[in-house]
Structures are given as C-alpha cells and as structure tokens.
Coordinates of C-alpha atoms in Angstrom, one line a residue:
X1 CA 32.9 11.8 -232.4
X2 CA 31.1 15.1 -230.9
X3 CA 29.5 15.2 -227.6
X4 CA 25.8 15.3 -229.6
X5 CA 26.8 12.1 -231.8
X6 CA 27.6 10.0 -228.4
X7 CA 24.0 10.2 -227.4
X8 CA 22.3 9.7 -230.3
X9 CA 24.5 6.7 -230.8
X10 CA 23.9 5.6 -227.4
X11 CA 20.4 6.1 -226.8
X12 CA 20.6 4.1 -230.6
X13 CA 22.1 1.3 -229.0
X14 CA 20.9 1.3 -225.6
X15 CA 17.8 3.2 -225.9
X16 CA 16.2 1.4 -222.3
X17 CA 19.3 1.9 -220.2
X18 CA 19.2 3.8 -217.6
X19 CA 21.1 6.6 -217.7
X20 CA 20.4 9.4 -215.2
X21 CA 19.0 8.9 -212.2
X22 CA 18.6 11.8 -210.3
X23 CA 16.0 11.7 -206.7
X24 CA 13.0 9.8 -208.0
X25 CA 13.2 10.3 -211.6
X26 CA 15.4 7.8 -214.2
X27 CA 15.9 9.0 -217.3
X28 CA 16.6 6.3 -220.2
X29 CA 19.5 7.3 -222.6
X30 CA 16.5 7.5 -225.2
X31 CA 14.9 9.9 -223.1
X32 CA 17.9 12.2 -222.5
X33 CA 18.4 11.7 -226.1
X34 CA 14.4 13.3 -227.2
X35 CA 15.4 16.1 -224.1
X36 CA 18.5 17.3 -225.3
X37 CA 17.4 17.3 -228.9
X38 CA 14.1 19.3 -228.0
X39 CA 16.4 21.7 -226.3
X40 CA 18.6 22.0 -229.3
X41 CA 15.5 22.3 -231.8
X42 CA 13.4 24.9 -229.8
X43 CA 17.0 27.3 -229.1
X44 CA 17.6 26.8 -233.0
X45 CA 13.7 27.7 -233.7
X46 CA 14.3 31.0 -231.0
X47 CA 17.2 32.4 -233.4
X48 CA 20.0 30.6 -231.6
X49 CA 22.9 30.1 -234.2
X50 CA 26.0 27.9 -235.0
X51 CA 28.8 29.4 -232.7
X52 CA 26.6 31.6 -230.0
X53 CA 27.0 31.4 -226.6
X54 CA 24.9 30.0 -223.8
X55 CA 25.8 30.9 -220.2
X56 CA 24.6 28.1 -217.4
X57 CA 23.9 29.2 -214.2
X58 CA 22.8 26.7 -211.8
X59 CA 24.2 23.7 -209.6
X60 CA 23.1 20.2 -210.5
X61 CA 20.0 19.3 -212.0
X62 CA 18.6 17.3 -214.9
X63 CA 17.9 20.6 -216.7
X64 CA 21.8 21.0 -216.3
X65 CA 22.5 18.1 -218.4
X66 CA 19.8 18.5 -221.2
X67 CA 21.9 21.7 -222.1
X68 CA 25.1 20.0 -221.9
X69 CA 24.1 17.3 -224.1
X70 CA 22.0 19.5 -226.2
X71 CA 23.8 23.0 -227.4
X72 CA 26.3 20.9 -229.6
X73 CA 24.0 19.6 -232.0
X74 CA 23.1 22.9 -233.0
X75 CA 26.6 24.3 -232.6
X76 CA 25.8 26.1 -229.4
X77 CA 28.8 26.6 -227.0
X78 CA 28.5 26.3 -223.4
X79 CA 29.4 28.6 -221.0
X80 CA 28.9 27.4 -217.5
X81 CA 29.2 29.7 -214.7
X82 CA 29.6 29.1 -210.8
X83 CA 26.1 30.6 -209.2
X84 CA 27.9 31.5 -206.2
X85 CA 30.2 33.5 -208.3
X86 CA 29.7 37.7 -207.3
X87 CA 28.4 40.2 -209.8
X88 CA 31.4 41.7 -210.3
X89 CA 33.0 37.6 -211.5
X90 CA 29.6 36.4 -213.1
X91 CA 28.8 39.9 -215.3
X92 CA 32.6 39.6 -216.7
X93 CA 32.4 35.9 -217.7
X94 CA 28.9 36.5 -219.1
X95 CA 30.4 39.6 -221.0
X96 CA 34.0 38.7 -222.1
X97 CA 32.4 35.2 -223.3
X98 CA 29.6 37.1 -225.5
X99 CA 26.8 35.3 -224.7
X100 CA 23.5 35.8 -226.2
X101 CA 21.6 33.5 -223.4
X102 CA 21.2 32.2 -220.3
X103 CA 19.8 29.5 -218.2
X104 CA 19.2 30.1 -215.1
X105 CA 17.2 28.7 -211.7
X106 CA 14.9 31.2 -210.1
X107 CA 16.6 31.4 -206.9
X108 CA 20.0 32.5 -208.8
X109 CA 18.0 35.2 -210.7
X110 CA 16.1 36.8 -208.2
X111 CA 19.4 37.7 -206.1
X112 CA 20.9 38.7 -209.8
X113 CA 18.3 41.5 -210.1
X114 CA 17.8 43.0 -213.3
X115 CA 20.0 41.1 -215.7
X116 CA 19.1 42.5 -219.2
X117 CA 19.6 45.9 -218.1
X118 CA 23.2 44.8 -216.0
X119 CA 23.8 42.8 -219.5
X120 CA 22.5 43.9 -221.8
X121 CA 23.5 41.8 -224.5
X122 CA 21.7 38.8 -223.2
X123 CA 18.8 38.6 -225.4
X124 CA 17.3 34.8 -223.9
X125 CA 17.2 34.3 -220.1
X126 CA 15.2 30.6 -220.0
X127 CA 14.4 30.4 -215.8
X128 CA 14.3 26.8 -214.6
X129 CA 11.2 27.5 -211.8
X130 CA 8.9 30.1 -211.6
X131 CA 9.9 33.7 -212.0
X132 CA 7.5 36.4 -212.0
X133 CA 10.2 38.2 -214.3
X134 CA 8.4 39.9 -217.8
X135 CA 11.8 39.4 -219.7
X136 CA 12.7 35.6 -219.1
X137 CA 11.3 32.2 -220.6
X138 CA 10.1 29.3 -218.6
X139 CA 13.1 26.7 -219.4
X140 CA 10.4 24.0 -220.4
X141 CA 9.7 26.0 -223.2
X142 CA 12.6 24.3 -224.6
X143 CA 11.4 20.9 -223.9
X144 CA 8.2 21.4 -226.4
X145 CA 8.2 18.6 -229.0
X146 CA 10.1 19.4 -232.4
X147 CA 11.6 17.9 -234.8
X148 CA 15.4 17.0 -233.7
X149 CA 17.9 18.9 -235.8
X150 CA 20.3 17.4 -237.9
X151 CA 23.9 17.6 -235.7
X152 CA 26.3 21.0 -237.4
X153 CA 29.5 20.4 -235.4
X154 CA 32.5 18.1 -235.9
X155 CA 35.1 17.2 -233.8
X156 CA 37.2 20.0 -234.2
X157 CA 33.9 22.2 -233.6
X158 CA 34.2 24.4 -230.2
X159 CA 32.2 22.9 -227.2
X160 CA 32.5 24.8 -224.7
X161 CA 34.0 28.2 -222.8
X162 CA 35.9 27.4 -219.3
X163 CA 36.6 29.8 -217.4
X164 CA 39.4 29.2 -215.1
X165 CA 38.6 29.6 -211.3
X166 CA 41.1 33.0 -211.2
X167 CA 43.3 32.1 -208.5
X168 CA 45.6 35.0 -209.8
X169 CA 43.8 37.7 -212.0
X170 CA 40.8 37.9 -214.1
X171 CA 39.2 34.2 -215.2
X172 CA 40.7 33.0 -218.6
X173 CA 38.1 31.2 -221.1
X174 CA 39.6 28.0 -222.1
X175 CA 38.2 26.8 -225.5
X176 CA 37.6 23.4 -225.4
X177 CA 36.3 21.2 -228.3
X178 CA 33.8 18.4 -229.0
X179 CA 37.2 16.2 -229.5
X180 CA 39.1 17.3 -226.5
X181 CA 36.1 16.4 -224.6
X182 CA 35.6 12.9 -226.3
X183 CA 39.2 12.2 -226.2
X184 CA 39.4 12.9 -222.2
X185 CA 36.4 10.3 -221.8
X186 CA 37.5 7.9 -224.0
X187 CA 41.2 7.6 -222.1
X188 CA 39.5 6.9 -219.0
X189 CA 36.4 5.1 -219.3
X190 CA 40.2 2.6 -221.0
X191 CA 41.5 3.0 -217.4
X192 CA 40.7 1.5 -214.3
X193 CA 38.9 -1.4 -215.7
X194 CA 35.5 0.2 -216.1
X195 CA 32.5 -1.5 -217.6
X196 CA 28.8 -0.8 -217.7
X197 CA 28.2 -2.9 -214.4
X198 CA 29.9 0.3 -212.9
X199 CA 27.5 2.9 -211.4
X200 CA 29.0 6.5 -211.1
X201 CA 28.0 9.0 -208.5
X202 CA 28.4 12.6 -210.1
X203 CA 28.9 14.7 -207.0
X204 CA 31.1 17.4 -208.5
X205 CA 29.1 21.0 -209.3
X206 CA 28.5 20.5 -213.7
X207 CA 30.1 23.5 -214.0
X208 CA 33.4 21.9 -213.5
X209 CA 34.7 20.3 -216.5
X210 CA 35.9 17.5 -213.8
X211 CA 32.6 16.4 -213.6
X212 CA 31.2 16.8 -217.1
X213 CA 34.4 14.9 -218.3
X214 CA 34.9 11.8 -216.0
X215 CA 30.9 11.2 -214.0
X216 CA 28.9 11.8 -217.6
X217 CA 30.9 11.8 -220.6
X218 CA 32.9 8.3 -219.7
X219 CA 30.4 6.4 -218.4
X220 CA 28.3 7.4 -221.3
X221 CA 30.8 6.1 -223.7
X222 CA 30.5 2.4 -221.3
X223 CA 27.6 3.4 -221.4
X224 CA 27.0 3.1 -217.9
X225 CA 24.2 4.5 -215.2
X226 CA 25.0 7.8 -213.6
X227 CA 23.3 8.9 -210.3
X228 CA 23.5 12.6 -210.2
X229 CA 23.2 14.5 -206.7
X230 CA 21.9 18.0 -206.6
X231 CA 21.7 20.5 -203.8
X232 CA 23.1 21.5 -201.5
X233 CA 26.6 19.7 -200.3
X234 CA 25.5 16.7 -197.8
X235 CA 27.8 13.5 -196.6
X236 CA 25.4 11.6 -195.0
X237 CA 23.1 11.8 -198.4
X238 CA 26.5 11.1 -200.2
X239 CA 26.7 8.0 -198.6
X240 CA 23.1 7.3 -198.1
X241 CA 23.3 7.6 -202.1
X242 CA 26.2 5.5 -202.6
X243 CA 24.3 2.2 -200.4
X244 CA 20.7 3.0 -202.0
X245 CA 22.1 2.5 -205.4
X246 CA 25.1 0.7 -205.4
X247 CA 27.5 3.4 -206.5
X248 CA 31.0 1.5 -207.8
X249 CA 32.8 4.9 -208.2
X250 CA 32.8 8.8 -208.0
X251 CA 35.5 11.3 -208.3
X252 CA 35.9 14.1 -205.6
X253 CA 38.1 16.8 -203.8
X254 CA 40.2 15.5 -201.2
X255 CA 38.2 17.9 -198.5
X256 CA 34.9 15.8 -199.0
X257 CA 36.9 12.4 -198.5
X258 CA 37.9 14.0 -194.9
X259 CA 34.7 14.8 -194.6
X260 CA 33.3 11.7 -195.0
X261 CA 36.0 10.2 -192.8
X262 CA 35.0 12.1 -189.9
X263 CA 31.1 11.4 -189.8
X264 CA 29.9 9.2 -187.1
X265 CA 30.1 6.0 -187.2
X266 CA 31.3 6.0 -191.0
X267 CA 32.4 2.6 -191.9
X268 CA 33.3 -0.3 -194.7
X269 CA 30.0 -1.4 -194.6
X270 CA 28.4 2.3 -195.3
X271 CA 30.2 2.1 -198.9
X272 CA 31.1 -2.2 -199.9
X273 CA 29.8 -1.5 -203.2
X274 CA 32.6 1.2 -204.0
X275 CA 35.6 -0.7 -206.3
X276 CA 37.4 2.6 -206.1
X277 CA 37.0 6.1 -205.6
X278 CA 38.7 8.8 -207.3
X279 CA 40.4 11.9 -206.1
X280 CA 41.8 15.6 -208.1
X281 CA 41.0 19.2 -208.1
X282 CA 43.5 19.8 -205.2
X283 CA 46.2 17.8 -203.8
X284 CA 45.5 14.7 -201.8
X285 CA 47.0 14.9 -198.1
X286 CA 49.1 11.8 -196.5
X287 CA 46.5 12.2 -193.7
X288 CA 43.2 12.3 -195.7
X289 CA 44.6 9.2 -197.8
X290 CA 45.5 7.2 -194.7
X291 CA 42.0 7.9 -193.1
X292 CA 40.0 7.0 -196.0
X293 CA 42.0 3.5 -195.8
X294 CA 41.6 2.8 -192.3
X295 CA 37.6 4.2 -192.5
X296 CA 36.6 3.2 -195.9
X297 CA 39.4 0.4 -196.6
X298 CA 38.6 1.1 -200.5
X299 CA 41.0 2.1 -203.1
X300 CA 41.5 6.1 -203.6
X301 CA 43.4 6.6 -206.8
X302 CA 44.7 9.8 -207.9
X303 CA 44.1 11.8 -210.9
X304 CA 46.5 14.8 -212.7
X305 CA 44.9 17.2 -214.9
X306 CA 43.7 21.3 -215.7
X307 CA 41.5 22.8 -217.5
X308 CA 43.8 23.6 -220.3
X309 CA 44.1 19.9 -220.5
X310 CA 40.5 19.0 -220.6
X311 CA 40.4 17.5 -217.4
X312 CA 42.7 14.1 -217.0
X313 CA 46.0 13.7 -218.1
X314 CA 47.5 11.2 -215.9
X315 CA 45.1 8.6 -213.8
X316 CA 46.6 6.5 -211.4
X317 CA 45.7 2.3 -211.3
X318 CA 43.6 1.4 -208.4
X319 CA 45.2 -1.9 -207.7
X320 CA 48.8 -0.5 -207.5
X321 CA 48.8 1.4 -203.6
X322 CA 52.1 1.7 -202.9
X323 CA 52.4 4.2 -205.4
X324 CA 49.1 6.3 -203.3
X325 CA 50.8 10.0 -204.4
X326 CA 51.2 9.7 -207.3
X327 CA 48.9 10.7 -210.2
X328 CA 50.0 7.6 -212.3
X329 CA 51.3 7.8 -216.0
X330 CA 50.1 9.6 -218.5
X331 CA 46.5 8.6 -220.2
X332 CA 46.2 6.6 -223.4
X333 CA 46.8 9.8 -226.5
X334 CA 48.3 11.5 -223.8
X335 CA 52.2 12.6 -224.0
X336 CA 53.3 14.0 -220.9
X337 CA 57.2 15.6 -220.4
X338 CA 59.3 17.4 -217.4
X339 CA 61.8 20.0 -218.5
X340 CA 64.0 22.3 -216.8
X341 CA 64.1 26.3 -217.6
X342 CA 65.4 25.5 -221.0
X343 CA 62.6 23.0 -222.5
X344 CA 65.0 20.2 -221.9
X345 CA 63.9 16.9 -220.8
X346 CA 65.3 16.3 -217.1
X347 CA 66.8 12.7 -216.3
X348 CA 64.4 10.5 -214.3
X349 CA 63.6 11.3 -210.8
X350 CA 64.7 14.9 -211.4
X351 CA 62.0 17.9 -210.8
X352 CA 61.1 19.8 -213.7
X353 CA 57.7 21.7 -215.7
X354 CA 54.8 19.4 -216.8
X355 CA 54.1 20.0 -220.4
X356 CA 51.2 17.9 -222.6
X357 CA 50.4 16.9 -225.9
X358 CA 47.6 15.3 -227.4
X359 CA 44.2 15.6 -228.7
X360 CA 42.9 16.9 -225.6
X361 CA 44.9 20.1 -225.2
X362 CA 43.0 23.0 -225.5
X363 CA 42.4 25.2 -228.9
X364 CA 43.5 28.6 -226.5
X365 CA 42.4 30.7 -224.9
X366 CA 39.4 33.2 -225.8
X367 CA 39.9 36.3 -227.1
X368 CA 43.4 36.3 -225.5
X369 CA 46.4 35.0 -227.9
X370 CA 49.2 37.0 -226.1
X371 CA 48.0 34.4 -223.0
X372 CA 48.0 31.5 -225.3
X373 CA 51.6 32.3 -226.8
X374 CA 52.7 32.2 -223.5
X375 CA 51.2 28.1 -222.4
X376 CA 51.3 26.5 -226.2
X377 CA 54.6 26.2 -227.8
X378 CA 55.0 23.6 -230.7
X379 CA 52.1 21.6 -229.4
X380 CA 53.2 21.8 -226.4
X381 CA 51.6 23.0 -223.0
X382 CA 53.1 24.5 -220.6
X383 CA 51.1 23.7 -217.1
X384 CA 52.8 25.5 -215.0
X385 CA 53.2 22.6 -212.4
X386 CA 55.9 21.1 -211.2
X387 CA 56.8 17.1 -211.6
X388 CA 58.7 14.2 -212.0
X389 CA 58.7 10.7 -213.3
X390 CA 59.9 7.8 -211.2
X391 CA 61.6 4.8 -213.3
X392 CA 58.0 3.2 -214.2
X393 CA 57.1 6.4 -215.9
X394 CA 54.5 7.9 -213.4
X395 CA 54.0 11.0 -212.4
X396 CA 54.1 13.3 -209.2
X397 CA 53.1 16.3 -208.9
X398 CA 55.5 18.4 -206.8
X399 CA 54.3 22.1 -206.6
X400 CA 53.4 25.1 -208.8
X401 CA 56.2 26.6 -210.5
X402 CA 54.7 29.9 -208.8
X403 CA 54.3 28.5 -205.9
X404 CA 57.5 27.3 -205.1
X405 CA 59.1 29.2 -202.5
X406 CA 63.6 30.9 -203.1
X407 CA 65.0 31.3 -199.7
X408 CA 68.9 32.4 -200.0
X409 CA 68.8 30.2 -203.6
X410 CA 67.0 27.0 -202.2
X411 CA 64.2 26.0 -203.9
X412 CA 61.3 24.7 -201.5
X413 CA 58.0 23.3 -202.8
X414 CA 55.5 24.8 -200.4
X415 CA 53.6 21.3 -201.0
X416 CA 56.1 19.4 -199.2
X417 CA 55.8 21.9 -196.4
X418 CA 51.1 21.5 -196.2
X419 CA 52.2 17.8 -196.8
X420 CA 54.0 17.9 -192.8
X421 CA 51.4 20.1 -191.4
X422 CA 48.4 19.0 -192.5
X423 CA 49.3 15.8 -191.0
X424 CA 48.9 17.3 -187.4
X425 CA 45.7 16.7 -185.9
X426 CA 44.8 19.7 -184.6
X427 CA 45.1 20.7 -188.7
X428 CA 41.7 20.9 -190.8
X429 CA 43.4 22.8 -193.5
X430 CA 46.9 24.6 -194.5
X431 CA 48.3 26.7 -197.0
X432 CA 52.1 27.4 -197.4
X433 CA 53.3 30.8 -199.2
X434 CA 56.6 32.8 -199.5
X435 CA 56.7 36.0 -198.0
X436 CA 58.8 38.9 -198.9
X437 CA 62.0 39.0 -196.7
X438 CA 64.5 41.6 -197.1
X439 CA 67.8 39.3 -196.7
X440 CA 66.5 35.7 -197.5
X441 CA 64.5 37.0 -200.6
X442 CA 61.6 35.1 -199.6
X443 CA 60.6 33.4 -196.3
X444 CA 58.2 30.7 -195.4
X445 CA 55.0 31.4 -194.1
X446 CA 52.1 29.1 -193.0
X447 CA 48.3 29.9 -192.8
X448 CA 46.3 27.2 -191.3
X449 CA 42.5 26.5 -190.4
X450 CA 42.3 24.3 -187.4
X451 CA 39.7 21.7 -186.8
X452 CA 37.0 22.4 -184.8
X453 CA 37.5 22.8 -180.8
X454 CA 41.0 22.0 -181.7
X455 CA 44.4 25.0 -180.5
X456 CA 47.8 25.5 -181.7
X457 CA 50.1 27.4 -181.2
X458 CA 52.9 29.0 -184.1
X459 CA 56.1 27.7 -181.7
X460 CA 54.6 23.8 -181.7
X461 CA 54.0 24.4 -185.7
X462 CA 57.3 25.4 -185.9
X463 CA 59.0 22.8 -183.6
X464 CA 57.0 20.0 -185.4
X465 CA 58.3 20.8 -188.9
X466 CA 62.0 20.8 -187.2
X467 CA 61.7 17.5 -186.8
X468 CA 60.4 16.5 -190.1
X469 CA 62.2 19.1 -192.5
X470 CA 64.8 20.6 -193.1
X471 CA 65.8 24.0 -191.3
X472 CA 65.6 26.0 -194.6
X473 CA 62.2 24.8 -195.5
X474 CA 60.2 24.9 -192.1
X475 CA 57.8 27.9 -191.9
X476 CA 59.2 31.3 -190.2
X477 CA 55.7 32.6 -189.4
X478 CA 52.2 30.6 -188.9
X479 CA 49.0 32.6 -188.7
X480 CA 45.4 30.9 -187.9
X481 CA 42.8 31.7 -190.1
X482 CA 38.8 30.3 -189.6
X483 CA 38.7 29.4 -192.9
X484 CA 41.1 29.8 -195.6
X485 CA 39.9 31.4 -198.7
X486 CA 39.1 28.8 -201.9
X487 CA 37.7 28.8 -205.4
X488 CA 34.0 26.9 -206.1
X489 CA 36.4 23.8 -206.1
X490 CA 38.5 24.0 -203.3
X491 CA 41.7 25.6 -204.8
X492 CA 43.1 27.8 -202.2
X493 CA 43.4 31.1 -203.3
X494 CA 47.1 31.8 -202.5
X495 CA 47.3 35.3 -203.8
X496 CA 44.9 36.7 -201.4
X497 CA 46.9 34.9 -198.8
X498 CA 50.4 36.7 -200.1
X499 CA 48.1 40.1 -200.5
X500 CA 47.3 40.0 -196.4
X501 CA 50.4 38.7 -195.3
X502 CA 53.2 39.6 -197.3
X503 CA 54.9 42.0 -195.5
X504 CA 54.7 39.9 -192.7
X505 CA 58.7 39.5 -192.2
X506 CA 59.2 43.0 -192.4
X507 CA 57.1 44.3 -189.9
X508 CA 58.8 41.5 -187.7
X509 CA 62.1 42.8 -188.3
X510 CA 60.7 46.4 -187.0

C-alpha cells in the first residue's frame, strides 16, 4: 500500500464521503482524489521526476494536503518545512534535502526575499496567493485538468524527508517510506476502537509527521471525515470546532490541553461529543492530566513515538485510566525492547533504552550513514529514551538517556524532577537540566516559566521538592525564565538551556 494507492482506493470506494472539511469548503474523497492527481500530473508535465524533492512551506491549508496526497504518485518526496523556521534553519533543510521546488504561501515568501538567488537550486517556487514575484507559479496552476498519472512508487518507495526539530545540532532528514507511513496508520486506526462514525480534528501544524500520520492518514484508511483547522493557534475556535462538527477525537501537545483547561468557563458540555482525546509530542504532566479530567471529564490517552519511528509506537487504551502515564504497549507490527548499556534485555520494571522494530522504522537518515550506524543496529533502533515495562507489558517513558542527570554516581531522570514542579500552581512550565559542578560532577538545575500574575521564589522551589524527593535529586539552583525556549512542537530546547546556565554552580562556588 503507498500513500497515493489509499486514495485512489478510497475515493473508489467511498467516492461521496466527506473527507476534508476545512472552514466552509468539504471536500469528497473523490475530490481530493481529482486534486491530488492534478497536482501530481501538472509537476510531472513541469519536468518534475521520480525521486525529486519538493519543499512545503506553509501551515495548514487544503493546498497542504493536495501535495501530500499527490507527490507520491509521481514519486515526488516531500519535504515539509516549519514557516516559522529562520533563514539560516529553512535555507539548510531546503539545501541539504536537494530540493528542486517549493510550495509556498505569499505571506511566507515575501519575508523570505529573493529565494532563487538565496537557493539557487530551486528551479519551481508554486505561491499559494498572489505574489507579484516574476520567478514563482501561481499554486493553481497545478490544479489545471490532466490526465491522472499512472502511480511509480511502491511500498518500499521513499515518501518523505523529516527533518528532526534540532534540539541538539543541525536538523537530521529522516527518510521515511510509503510503508512506514501506511504501517503507522494502519496500527492505529486497529487501536482505540475507531470507526468511520469517528470525526478527527487535525489541529497539529502538517508539517509534523504526528499529524500527517494519526489526523489524515488513519482516518483515511476508516475512512473517516477529517476537519482540518488552519491559522493561526485559537482554543476558543478549537472548541468552537470540536461542538460545530462533532469532533470524536484529535491528538495534541500537552500545552494546548492546559490551555484549553484554563479558558473561561470551559466545561463537559463544550466537548460531549469527544470519545477520547489523544496526547504526544512532549511529556504529559500529572497536573495537565488531572485538569483535563476534572474540566473535560473525557479520556486523554497517551501516545509514545519519534520521528525515526514514523510517529506511534506505543498507544495507550482509552478505557484503561489507572494506567494515565503510561504510553501503553507497543502498536500491532510493532516490537518494542528496554536494554541496559550492553543491549541486554532488563527484567521487568527495571529502566533501560527503548529500541524498535518493525515496518515502520525509518530507511536512515539522509545523506548521513555515520548518524544512522550509530541509531540502527540489527534492525534495531536505538531511541535514545529511556523506559520500562510494567508486568502487563506497557510502557513508560522515563527520560532521555541525555537527559538524565549523574550527581556523585546517582542517576536522576530530570522528568521525575518537571513531574514535582510542574505540579505547583504558580508553574506554567519547567525544564530540569544538569549543570556542571566541580565535586558532584553534575548538579540539578531548574528553569521555570510561571503562570501569569503568578511569583516564586528559588527557596519555596527548593523546599517543595524536599518534601516530595529525594535530597539527591531536588534542584540546587531555580532560575525564572518568561518563556522557555521550544521547537515548532513544543520540545524544550534543553541545550540552549545548558548553553546559558551551565556554569551556573561554579560561579556560585566563587
């Protein structure tokens, strides 16, 4: 199965459904199916080949979604691209990726300036919107009428570039396949009881492989109606959306879940369609979890995955709540271990590196094999996350190996440590990192973003976690920050944390 086949077979099938609807337009699966293809024809009929490139710049929009659905059946790889993303991160992606195109909105461009000339080996820039620009191509030139090309790719066939969000480093491009993508969908639209009476919200940006994966791939394969929300970021139209239409489900970061949470006068009533929502991207807090309960009182399951993955490896069961951190077992074609340093399996309960197998690991990563020797051993990849298993097989995710903090030889998972403070009221967000320490080796610092009109100070931080943790793993320093620094999908950047405030401990010991 490729990404192109699903449509064709679906709009084949269930050529009247409803399968995008997106403001006042509904697009039928047939419909989608005569878009993408007219995209596909008119990029073939431009000189676009089997295996070329095509960067996507924009945030949610139908045009988004005739490119995803469309590249593939001309063998057209996607690249999609953050628009918020500097020049300095878009220009490498565009350039390390090598690709020949680009689709674009007109807003994005004119801040970009003069692309060809910044990149010049973009030879296509298709503008969705009016540009006065000589050297672009009004997007619906691709939605002229042609003949729909016969589909080139196979499962096996590359589907897209991902590049990861570069908490540490430059951005990585994850090659992911028409099969890793199908495989994903297939092993959750299995889970959670889902049927074509479910109606998704896709909230997350398209660029996030979260959001192709679980809100249009999977309920595709139900097939299932989709309302997609474009724009910019807005809970009350979140769950203005989710009453107008009767959204059963969506998947989102734990920040908007607070976010909804906290807006006035937020109730059951706002979402009684909801069956259960769906959380991953970033850790889930006790706090945000118990909120959306008492708020909401609807099931929020979590989900386990990365990039290198696909996007889900582990989804947990809606119905089962006293489980409510953890990320449940591992999906249908999905093999998931915890080893120590040594590769060797750990006995239950015990902490230890996630590795996957399965049809949805990636092929590597691009143009970088040293990188790839170093995550896939014997089918194997290594996440670097840290887990464990409870006696029912699922899984919790504990840390990152390299975020785990070594004070005097004890280990301490700086999750554990956000998971106490973020509990605090006064706490909007929190970020826990080692910091050098000249005797300890490491030391613990937190960096926290309070809630609006909300103080604190570092001794109460300090004297809370006393009472909660143990003395080895509460913070030695706390610093405030107005907001902490995050990638497009709310990862906290970490490393720019450790750059500002490493040598924290040993200017306090001078």
């Amino acid at each position: 199965m490729t990404i192109p086949l699903l449509l064709e077979e679906q709009a084949r099938q269930a050529p009247d459904r409803v399968m995008i609807i997106y403001g006042a337009e509904e697009i039928t699966y047939q419909s989608m199916y005569e878009r993408a293809g007219s995209v596909a024809a008119n990029l073939k009929a431009a000189g676009i080949r089997e295996g070329d490139k095509i960067a996507i710049m924009m945030d949610n929009c139908l045009e988004y979604l005739y490119c995803f659905l469309g590249f593939g059946r001309i063998g057209a790889i996607m690249v999609p691209i953050n628009p918020a993303l500097t020049q300095e991160e878009y220009s490498y992606v565009i350039g390390h990726s090598e690709a020949r195109a680009l689709v674009v909105r007109a807003e994005t461009l004119a801040q970009m300036g003069d692309v060809k000339s910044k990149i010049p080996q973009i030879e296509f820039i298709y503008v969705v919107g009016d540009s006065e620009d000589a050297n672009t191509l009004p997007f619906d030139s691709l939605l002229q009428e042609k003949e729909i090309p016969a589909i080139v790719v196979d499962e096996q066939s590359d589907a897209a570039l991902i590049y990861t969000s570069g908490t540490t480093g430059k951005p990585k491009g994850v090659i992911l396949t028409h099969g890793n993508y199908l495989w994903d969908a297939r092993a959750i639209s299995r889970s959670n009881r889902l049927s074509n009476a479910d109606k998704f919200l896709c909230l997350l940006p398209l660029f996030h492989v979260n959001a192709q994966v679980v809100s249009i791939l999977t309920p595709m394969l139900i097939p299932a109606s989709i309302v997609l929300v474009g724009g910019a970021f807005n809970p009350f139209g979140i769950l203005h959306q989710i009453k107008e239409h009767g959204i059963t489900t969506m998947s989102a970061v734990p920040t908007v879940y607070g976010i909804l949470t906290r807006l006035p006068k937020a109730c059951a009533e706002d979402v009684k369609s909801i069956r259960f929502w769906v959380s991953g991207a970033a850790p889930m807090t006790k706090a945000i979890y118990d909120e959306v309960m008492r708020v909401f009182n609807k099931p929020l399951t979590m989900g386990y995955g990365l990039s290198e993955a696909t996007c889900a490896s582990a989804v947990a069961d809606h119905e089962d709540p006293i489980r409510w951190n953890s990320c449940g077992p591992a999906l249908r074609y999905t093999t998931i271990r915890i080893v120590d340093k040594e590769g060797k399996d750990v006995p239950t309960g015990e902490v230890g590196e996630i590795l996957i197998s399965g049809p949805t690991v990636m092929k590597g990563y691009y143009k970088n094999p040293e990188a790839t020797a170093e995550v896939l051993k014997d089918g194997w990849l290594k996440t670097g996350d840290l887990g464990r298993f409870d006696s029912e097989g699922y899984l919790y995710i504990v840390d990152r190996v390299k975020d785990m903090i070594i004070r005097g030889g004890m280990n301490i998972y700086s999750a554990q440590v956000e998971q106490i403070i973020a509990a605090m009221p006064q706490v909007a967000d929190v970020a826990v990192i080692g910091v050098d320490e000249p005797t300890w080796g490491q030391e613990v610092l937190a960096v926290i973003q309070l809630n609006p009109d909300h103080n604190l100070e570092e001794k109460e931080v300090i004297s809370y976690c006393k009472q909660r943790l143990a003395a080895y793993k509460c913070p030695r320093f706390v610093r405030f920050l107005d907001i902490l620094p995050k990638t497009a999908i709310g990862k906290v950047r970490k490393h720019e944390l450790a750059e500002q405030f490493n040598d924290i401990a040993i200017k306090r010991r001078k």
